[in-house]
Short mmCIF file of C-alpha atoms and ligand atoms in Angstrom, two decimals:
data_model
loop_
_atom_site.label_atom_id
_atom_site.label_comp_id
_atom_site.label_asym_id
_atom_site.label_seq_id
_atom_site.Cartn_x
_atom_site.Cartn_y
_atom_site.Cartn_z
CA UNK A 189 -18.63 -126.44 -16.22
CA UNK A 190 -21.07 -124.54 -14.14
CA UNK A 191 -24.75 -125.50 -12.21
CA UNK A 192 -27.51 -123.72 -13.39
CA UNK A 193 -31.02 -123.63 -11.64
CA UNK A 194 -32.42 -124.03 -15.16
CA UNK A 195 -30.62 -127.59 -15.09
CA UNK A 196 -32.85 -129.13 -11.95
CA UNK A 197 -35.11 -131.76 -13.15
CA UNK A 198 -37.06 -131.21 -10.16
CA UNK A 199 -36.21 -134.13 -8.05
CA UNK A 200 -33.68 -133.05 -5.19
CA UNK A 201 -32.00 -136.35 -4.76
CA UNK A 202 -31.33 -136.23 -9.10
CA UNK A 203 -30.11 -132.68 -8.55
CA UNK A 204 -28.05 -133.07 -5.91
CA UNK A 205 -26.05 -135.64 -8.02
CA UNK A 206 -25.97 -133.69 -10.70
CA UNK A 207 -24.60 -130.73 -9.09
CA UNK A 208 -21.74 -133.18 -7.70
CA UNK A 209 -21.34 -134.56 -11.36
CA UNK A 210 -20.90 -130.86 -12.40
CA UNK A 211 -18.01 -129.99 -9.51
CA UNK A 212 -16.39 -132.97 -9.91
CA UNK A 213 -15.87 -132.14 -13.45
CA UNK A 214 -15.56 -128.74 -12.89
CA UNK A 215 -12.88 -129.27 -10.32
CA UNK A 216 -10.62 -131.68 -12.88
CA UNK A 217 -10.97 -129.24 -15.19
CA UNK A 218 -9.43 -126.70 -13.44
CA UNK A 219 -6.62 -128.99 -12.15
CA UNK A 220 -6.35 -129.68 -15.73
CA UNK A 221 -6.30 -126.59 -17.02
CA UNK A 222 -3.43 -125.48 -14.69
CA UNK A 223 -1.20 -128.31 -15.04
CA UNK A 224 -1.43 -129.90 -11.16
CA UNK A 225 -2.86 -133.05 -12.65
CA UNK A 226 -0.07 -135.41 -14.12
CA UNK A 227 0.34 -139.10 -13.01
CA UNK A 228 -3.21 -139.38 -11.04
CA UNK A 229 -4.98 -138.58 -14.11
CA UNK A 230 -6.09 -141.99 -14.92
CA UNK A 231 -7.04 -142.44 -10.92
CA UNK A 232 -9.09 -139.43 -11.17
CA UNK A 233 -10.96 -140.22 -14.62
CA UNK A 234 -11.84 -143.48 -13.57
CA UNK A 235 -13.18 -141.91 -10.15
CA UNK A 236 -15.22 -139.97 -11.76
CA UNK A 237 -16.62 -142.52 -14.32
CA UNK A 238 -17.41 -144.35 -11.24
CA UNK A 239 -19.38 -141.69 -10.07
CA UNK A 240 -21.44 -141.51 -12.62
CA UNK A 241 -22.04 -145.24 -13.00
CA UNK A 242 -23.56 -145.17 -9.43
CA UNK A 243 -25.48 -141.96 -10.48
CA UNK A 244 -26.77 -143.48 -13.48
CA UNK A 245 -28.07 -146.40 -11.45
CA UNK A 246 -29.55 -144.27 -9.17
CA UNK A 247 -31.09 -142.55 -11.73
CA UNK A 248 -32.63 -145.02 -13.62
CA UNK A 249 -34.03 -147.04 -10.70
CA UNK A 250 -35.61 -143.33 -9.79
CA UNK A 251 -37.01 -143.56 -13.23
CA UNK A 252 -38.89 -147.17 -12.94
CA UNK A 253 -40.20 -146.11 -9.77
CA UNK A 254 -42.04 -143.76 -12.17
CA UNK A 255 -43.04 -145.98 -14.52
CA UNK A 256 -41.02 -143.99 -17.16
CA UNK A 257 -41.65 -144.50 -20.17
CA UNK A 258 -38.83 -143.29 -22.04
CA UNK A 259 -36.25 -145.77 -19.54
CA UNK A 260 -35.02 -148.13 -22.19
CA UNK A 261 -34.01 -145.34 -24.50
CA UNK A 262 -32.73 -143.39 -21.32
CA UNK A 263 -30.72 -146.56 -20.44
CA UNK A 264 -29.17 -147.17 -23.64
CA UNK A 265 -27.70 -143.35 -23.64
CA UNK A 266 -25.83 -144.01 -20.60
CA UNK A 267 -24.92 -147.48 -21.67
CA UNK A 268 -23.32 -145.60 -24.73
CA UNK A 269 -21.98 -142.83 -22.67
CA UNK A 270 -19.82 -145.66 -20.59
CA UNK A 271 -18.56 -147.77 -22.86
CA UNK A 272 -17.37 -144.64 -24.95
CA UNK A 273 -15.46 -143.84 -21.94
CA UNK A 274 -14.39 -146.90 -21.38
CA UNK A 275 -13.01 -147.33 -24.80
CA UNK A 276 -11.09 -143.93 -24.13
CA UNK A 277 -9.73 -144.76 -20.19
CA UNK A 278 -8.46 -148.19 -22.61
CA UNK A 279 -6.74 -146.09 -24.72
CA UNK A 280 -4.86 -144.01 -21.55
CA UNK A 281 -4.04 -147.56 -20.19
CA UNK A 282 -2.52 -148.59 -23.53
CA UNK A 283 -0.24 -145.31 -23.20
CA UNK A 284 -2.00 -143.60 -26.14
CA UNK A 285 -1.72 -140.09 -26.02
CA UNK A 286 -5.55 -138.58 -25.14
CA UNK A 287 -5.76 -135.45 -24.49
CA UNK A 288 -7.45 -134.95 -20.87
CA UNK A 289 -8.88 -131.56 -21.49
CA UNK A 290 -10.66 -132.61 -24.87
CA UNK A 291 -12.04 -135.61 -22.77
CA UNK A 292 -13.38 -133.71 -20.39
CA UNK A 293 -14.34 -131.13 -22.99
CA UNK A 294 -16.24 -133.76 -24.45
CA UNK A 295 -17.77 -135.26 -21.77
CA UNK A 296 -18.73 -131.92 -19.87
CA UNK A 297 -20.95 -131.32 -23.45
CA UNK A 298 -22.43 -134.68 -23.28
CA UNK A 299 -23.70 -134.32 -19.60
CA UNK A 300 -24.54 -130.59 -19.95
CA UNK A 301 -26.79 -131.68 -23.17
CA UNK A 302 -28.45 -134.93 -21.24
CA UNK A 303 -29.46 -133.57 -18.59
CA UNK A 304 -30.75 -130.13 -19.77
CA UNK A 305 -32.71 -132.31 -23.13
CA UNK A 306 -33.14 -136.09 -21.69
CA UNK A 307 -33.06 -135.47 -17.69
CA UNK A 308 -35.25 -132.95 -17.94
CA UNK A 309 -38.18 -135.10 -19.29
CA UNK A 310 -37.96 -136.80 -16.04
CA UNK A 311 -39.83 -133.43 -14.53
CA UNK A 312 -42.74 -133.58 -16.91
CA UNK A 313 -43.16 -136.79 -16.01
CA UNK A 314 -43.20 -136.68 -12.06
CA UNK A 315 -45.90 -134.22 -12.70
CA UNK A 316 -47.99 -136.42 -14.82
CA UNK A 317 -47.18 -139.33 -11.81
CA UNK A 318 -48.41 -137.00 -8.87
CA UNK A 319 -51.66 -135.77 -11.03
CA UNK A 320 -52.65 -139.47 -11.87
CA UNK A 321 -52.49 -139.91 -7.75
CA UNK A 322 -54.73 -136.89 -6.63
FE1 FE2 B 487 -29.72 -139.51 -17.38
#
């Protein structure tokens, strides 16, 4: 998973967390990829799903201060993305075999495709907020 300038929504503080989201991921993946991750997997997955609980917040709190008006459907996408994560860090606890890379496959599609489709809203917005001040 790589940042792209195309991804910025526009709001530095937003970016910035995105563009930890993205080496964060980017980083397990590689660990993943050549087998140096074993027994702090589930550490590391839950690390980063804490990360993007706090980021979410954030996010969404930036979004009200905006009067957004897309928040409650924003809010229920990352409400969907947790608990399917949840469900899945369940399924590691229960000693089911998931496969780490396919997770991260997974979720590296669902945060490329959020924040490049449903992020990126939040720009058009901002501008519509700072032209209804002037
Ligand atoms: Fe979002």
């Amino acid at each position: 998973m790589e940042w792209y300038d195309t991804y910025s929504v526009g709001v530095p503080e937003i970016d910035q967390q995105h563009k930890e989201l993205v080496e964060l991921v980017s980083h397990l993946q590689s660990k993943l990829s050549n087998g140096s991750v074993t027994q702090e997997l589930g550490g590391a997955l839950r690390f980063l799903v804490d990360y993007t609980k706090r980021h979410f917040a954030d996010e969404e709190k930036f979004m009200a201060s905006i009067n957004y008006a897309e928040l409650p459907h924003h809010k229920e996408l990352h409400k969907k993305l947790i608990n399917d994560v949840v469900l899945i860090l369940l399924d590691i606890k229960k000693g089911k075999a998931v496969d780490p890379l396919a997770f991260i496959d997974f979720l590296t599609d669902w945060l490329i495709n959020h924040i490049r489709y449903e992020d990126k809203k939040i720009a058009k917005s901002v501008a519509l907020t700072s032209t209804n001040k002037r």
